PDB file of C-alpha atoms and ligand atoms in Angstrom:
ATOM      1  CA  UNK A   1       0.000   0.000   0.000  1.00 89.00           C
ATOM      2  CA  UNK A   2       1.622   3.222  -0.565  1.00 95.00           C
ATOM      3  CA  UNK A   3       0.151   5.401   1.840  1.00 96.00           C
ATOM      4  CA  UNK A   4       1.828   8.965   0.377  1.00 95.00           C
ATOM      5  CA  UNK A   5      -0.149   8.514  -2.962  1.00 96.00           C
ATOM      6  CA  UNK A   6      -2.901   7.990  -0.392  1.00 97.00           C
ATOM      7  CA  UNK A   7      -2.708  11.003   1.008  1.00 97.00           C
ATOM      8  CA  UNK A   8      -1.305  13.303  -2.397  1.00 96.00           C
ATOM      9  CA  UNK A   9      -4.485  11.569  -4.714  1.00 96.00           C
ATOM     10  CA  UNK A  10      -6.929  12.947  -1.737  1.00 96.00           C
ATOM     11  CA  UNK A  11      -5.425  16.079  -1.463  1.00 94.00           C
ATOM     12  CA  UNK A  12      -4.716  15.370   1.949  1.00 95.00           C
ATOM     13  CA  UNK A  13      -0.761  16.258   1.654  1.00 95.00           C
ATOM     14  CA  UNK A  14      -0.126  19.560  -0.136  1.00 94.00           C
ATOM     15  CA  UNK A  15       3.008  20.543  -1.957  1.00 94.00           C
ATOM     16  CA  UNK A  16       3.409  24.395  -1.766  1.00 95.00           C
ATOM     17  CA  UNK A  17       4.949  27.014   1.317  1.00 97.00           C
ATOM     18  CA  UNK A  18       3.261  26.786   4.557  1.00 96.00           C
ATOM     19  CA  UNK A  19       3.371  28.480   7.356  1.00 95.00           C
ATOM     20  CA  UNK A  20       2.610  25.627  10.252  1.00 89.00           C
ATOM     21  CA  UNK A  21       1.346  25.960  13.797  1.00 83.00           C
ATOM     22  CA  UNK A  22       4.762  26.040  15.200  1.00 84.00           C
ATOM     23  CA  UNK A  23       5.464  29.017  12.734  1.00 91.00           C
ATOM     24  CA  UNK A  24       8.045  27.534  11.103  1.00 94.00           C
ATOM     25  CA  UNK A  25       8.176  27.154   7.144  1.00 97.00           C
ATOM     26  CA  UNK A  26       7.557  23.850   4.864  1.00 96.00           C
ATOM     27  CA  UNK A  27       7.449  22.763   1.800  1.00 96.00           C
ATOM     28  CA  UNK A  28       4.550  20.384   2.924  1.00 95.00           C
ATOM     29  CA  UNK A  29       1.468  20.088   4.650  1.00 93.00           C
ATOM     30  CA  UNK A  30      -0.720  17.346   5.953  1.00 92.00           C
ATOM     31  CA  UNK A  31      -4.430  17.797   5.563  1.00 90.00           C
ATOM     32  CA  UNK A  32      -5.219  14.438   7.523  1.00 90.00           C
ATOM     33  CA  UNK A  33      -8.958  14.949   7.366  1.00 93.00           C
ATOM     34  CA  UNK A  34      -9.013  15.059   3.797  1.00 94.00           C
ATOM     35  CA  UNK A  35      -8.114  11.394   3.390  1.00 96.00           C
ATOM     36  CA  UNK A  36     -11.001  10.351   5.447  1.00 97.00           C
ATOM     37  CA  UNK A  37     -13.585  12.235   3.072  1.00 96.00           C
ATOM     38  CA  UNK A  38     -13.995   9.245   0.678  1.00 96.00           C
ATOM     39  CA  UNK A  39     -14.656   6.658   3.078  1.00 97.00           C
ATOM     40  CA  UNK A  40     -13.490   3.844   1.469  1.00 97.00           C
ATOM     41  CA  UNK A  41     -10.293   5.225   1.904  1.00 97.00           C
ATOM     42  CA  UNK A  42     -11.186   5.613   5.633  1.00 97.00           C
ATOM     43  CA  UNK A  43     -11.914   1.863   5.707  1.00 97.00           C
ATOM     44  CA  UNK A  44      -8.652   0.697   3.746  1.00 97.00           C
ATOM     45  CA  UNK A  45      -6.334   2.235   5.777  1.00 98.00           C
ATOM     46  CA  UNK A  46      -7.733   1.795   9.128  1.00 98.00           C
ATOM     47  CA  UNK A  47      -8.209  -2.009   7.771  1.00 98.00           C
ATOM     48  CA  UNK A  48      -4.006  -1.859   6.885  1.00 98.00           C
ATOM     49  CA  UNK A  49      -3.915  -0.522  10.772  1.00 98.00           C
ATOM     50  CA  UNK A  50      -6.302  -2.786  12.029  1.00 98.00           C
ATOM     51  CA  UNK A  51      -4.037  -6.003  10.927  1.00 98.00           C
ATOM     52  CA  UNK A  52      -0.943  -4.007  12.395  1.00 98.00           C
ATOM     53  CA  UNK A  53      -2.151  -4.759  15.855  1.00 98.00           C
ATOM     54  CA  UNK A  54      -4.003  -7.795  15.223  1.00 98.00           C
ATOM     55  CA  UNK A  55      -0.185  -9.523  13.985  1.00 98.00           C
ATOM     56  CA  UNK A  56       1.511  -8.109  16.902  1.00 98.00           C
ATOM     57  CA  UNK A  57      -1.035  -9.945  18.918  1.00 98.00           C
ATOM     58  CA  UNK A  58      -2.098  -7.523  21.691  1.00 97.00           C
ATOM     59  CA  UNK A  59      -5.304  -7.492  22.921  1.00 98.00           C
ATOM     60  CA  UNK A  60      -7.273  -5.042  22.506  1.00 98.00           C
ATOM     61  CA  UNK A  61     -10.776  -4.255  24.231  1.00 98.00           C
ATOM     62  CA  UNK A  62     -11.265  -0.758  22.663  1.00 98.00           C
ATOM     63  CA  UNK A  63     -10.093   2.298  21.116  1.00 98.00           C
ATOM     64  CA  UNK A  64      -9.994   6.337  22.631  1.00 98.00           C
ATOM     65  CA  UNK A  65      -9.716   8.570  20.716  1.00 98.00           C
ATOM     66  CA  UNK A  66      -9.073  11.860  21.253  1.00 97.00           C
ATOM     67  CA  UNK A  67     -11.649  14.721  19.673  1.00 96.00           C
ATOM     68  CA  UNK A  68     -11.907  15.865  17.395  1.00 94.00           C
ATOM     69  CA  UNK A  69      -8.841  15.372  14.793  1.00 92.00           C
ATOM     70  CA  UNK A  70      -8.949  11.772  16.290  1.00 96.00           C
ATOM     71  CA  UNK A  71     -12.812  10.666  16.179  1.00 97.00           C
ATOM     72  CA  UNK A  72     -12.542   9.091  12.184  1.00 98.00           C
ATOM     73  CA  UNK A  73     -10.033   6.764  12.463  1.00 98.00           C
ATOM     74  CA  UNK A  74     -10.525   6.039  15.619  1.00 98.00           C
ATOM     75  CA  UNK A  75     -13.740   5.030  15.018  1.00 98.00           C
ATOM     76  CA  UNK A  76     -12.553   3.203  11.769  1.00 98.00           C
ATOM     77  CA  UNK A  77     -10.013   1.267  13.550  1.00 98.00           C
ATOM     78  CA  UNK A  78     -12.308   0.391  15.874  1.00 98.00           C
ATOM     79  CA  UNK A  79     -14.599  -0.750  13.408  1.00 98.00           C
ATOM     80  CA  UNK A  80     -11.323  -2.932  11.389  1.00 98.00           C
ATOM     81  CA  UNK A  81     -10.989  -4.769  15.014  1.00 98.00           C
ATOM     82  CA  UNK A  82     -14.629  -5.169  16.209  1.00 98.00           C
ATOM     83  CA  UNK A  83     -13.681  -3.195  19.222  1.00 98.00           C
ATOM     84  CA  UNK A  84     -15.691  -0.696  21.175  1.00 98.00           C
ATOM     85  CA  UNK A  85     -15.400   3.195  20.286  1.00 98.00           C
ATOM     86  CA  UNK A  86     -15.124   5.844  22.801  1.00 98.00           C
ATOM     87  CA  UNK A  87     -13.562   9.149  22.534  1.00 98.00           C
ATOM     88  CA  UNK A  88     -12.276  11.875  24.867  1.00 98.00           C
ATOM     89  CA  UNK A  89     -13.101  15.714  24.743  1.00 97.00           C
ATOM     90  CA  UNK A  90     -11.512  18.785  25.540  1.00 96.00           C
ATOM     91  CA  UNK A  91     -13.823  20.648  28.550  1.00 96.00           C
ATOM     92  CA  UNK A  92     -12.014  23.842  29.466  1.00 96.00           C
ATOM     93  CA  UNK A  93      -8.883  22.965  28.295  1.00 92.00           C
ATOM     94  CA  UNK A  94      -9.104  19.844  30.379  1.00 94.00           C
ATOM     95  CA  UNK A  95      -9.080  15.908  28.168  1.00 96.00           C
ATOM     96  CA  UNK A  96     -12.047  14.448  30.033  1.00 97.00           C
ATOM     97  CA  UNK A  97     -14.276  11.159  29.263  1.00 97.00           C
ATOM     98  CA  UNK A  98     -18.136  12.137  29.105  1.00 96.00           C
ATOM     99  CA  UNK A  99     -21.388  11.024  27.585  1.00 96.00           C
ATOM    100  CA  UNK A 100     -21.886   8.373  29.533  1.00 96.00           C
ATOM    101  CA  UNK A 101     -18.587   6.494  27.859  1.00 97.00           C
ATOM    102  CA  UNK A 102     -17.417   4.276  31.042  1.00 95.00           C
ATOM    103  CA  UNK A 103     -14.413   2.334  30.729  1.00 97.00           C
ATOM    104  CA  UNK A 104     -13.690  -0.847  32.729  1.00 95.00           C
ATOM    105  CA  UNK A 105     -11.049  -1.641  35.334  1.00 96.00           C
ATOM    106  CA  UNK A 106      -8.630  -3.824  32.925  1.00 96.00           C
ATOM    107  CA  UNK A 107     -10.165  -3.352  30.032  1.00 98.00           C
ATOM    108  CA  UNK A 108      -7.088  -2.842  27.357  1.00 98.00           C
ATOM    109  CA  UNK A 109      -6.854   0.209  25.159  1.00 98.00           C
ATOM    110  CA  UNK A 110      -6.038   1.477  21.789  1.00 98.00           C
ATOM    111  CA  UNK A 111      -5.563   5.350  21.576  1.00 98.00           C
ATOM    112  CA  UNK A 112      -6.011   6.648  18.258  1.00 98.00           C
ATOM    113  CA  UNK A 113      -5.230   9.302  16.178  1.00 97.00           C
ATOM    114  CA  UNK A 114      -5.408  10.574  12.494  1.00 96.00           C
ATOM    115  CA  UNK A 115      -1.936  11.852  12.577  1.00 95.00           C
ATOM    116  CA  UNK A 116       0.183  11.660  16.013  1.00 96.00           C
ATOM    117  CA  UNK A 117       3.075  15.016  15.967  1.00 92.00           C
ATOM    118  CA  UNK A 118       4.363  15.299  19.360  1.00 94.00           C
ATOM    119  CA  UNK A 119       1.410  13.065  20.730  1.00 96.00           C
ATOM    120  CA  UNK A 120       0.532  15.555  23.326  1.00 95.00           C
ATOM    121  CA  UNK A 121      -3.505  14.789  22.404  1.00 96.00           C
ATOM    122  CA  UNK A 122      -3.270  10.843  22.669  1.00 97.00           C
ATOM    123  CA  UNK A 123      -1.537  11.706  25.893  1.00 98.00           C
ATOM    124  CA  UNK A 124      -4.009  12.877  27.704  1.00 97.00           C
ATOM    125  CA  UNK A 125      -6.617  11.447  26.970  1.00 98.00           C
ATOM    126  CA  UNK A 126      -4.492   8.136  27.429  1.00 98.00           C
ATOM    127  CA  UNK A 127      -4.068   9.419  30.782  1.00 98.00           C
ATOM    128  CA  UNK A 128      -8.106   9.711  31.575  1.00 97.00           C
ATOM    129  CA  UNK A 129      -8.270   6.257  30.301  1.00 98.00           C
ATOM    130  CA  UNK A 130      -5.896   4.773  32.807  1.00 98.00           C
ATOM    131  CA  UNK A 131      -7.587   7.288  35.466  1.00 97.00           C
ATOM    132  CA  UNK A 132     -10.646   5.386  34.923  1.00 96.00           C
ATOM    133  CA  UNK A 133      -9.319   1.864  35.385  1.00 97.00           C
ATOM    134  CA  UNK A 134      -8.241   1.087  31.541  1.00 98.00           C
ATOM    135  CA  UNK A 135      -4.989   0.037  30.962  1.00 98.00           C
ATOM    136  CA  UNK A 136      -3.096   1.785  27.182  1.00 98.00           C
ATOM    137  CA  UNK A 137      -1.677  -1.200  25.259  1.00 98.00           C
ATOM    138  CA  UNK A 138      -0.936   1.338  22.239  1.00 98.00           C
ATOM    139  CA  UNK A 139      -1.114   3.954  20.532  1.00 98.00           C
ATOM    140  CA  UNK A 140      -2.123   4.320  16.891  1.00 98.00           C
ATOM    141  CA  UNK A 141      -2.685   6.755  13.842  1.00 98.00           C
ATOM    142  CA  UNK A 142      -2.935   6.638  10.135  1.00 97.00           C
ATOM    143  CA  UNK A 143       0.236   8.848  10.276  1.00 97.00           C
ATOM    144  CA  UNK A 144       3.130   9.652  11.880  1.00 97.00           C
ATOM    145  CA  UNK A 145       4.537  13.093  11.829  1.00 93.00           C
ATOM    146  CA  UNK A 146       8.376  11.984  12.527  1.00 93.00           C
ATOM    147  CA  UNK A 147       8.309  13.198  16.254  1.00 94.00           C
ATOM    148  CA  UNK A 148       7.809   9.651  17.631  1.00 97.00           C
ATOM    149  CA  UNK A 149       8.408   6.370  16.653  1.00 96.00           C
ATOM    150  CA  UNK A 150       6.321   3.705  15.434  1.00 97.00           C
ATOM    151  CA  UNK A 151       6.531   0.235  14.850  1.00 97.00           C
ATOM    152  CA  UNK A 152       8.515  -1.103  12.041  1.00 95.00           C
ATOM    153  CA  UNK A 153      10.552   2.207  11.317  1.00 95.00           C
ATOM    154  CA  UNK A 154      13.795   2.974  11.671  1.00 94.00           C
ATOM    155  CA  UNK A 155      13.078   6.531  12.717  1.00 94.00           C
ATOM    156  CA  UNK A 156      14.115   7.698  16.251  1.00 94.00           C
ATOM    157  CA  UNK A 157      12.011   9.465  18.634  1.00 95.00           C
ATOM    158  CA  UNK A 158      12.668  13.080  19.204  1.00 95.00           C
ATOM    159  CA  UNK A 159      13.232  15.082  22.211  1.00 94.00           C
ATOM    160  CA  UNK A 160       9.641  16.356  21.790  1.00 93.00           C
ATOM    161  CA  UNK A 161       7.375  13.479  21.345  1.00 96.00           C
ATOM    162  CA  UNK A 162       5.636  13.027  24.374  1.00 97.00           C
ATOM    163  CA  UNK A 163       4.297   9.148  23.898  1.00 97.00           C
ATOM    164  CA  UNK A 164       5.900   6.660  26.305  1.00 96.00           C
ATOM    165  CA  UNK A 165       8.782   4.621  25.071  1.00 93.00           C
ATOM    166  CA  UNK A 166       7.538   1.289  26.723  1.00 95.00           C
ATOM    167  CA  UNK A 167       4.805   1.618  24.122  1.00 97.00           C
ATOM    168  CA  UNK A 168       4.010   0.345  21.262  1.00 98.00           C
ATOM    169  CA  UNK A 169       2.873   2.838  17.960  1.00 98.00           C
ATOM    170  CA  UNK A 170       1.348   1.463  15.110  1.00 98.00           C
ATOM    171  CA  UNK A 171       1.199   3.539  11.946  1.00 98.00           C
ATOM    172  CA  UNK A 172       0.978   3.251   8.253  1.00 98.00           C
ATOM    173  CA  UNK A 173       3.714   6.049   7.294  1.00 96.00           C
ATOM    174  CA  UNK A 174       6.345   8.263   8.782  1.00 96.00           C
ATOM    175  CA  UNK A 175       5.723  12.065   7.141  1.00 95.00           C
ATOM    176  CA  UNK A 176       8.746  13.829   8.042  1.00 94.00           C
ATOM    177  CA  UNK A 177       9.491  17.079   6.408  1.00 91.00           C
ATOM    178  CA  UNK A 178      11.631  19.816   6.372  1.00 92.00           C
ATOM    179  CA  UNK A 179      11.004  22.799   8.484  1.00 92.00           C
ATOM    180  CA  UNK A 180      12.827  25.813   8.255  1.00 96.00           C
ATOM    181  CA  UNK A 181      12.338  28.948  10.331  1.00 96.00           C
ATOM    182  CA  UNK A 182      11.037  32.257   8.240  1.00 95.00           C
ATOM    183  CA  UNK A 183      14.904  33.613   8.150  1.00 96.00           C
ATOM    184  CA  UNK A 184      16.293  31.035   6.757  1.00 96.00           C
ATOM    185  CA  UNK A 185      13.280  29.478   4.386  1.00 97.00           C
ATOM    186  CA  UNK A 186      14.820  28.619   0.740  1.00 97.00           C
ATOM    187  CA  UNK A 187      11.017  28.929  -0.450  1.00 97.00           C
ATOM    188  CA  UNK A 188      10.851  32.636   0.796  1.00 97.00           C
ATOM    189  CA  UNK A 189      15.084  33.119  -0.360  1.00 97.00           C
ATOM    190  CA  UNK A 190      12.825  32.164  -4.079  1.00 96.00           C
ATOM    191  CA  UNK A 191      10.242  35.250  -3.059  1.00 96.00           C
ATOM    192  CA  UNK A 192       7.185  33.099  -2.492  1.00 95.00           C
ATOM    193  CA  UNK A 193       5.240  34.041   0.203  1.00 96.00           C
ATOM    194  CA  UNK A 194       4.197  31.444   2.813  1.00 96.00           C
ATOM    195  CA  UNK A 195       0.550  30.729   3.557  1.00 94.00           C
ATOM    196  CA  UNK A 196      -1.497  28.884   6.580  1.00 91.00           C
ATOM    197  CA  UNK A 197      -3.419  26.158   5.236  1.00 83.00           C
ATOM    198  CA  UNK A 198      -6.883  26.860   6.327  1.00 69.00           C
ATOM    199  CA  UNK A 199      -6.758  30.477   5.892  1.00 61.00           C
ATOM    200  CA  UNK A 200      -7.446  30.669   2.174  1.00 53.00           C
ATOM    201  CA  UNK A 201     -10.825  28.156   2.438  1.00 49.00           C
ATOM    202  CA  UNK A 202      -9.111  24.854   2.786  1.00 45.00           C
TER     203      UNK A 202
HETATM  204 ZN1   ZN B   1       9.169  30.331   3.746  1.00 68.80          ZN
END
């Protein structure tokens, strides 16, 4: 499966000059909702996830996801392993576990994402999971930013990826680009001017 031409035929990873979050420059961008539009692509790739897990043989009970950038594949993963679905919110800035979602003392989760950076989402709401009695057997997402890493890649975790070591990440492709900072951008040295995805409609 190759998981870039995925992403590039759904327009869910843009070639241009963005400006990201972090305010840094790039000469890519993920749009990870796009590639859960059409979903039979949803299904496909949270099926290729879905068998990830099932041939490392952990159990799994159920998956968390965090909301919202989570809730899709999560609840397509979920669906690939005939799992429950459950999914945590942000309340005032704080993860919490509501509408009536309960989870079970030893009941073992998945937390999943569409596209884990530093992880600092899955995190928390890992952490209301084991709160409540659950215990995190891994984490998962469609992709993987290049921060942390995942299961069957050579890449190295970063300083700044927040997801515990002791375990495991399951993902179908590492998306690591080059950043630059706004001084030292080669795509503004060639006079473009850098844009926000999601500030020009899309
Ligand atoms: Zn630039």
């Amino acid at each position: 499966m190759n998981v870039a031409q995925i992403y590039k035929d759904a327009q869910a990873l843009l070639e241009g000059h963005f400006k990201l979050s972090s305010g840094n420059h790039s000469g890519f961008y993920l749009q990870s909702a796009k590639v859960l539009e059409d979903p039979k692509t949803a299904k496909l790739l949270a099926e290729a996830l879905a068998t990830q897990i099932k041939e490392s043989g952990i159990k799994v009970d159920a998956v968390c996801s965090p909301a919202l950038g989570g809730l899709i594949a999560g609840f397509a993963l979920a669906t690939a392993l005939d799992v429950r679905f459950i999914f945590a919110e942000r309340v005032d800035g704080e993860m919490t576990i509501r509408r009536g979602f309960e989870v079970t003392e030893g009941e073992n989760y998945v937390i999943c994402e569409d596209i884990i950076t530093t992880g600092g989402s899955a995190l928390e709401a890992a952490k209301q999971v084991e709160a409540d009695g659950g215990n995190i057997v891994a984490y998962a997402a469609l992709a993987n930013r290049g921060f942390c890493s995942r299961e069957g890649s050579d890449l190295e975790a970063k300083e700044n990826c927040k997801l515990p070591l002791d375990k495991p990440l399951f993902a179908l492709e590492d998306f690591t680009f080059e950043m630059y900072s706004p001084d030292d951008c080669p795509l503004c040295k060639d006079g473009s001017v850098a844009y926000k995805p999601g500030s020009r409609g899309n």
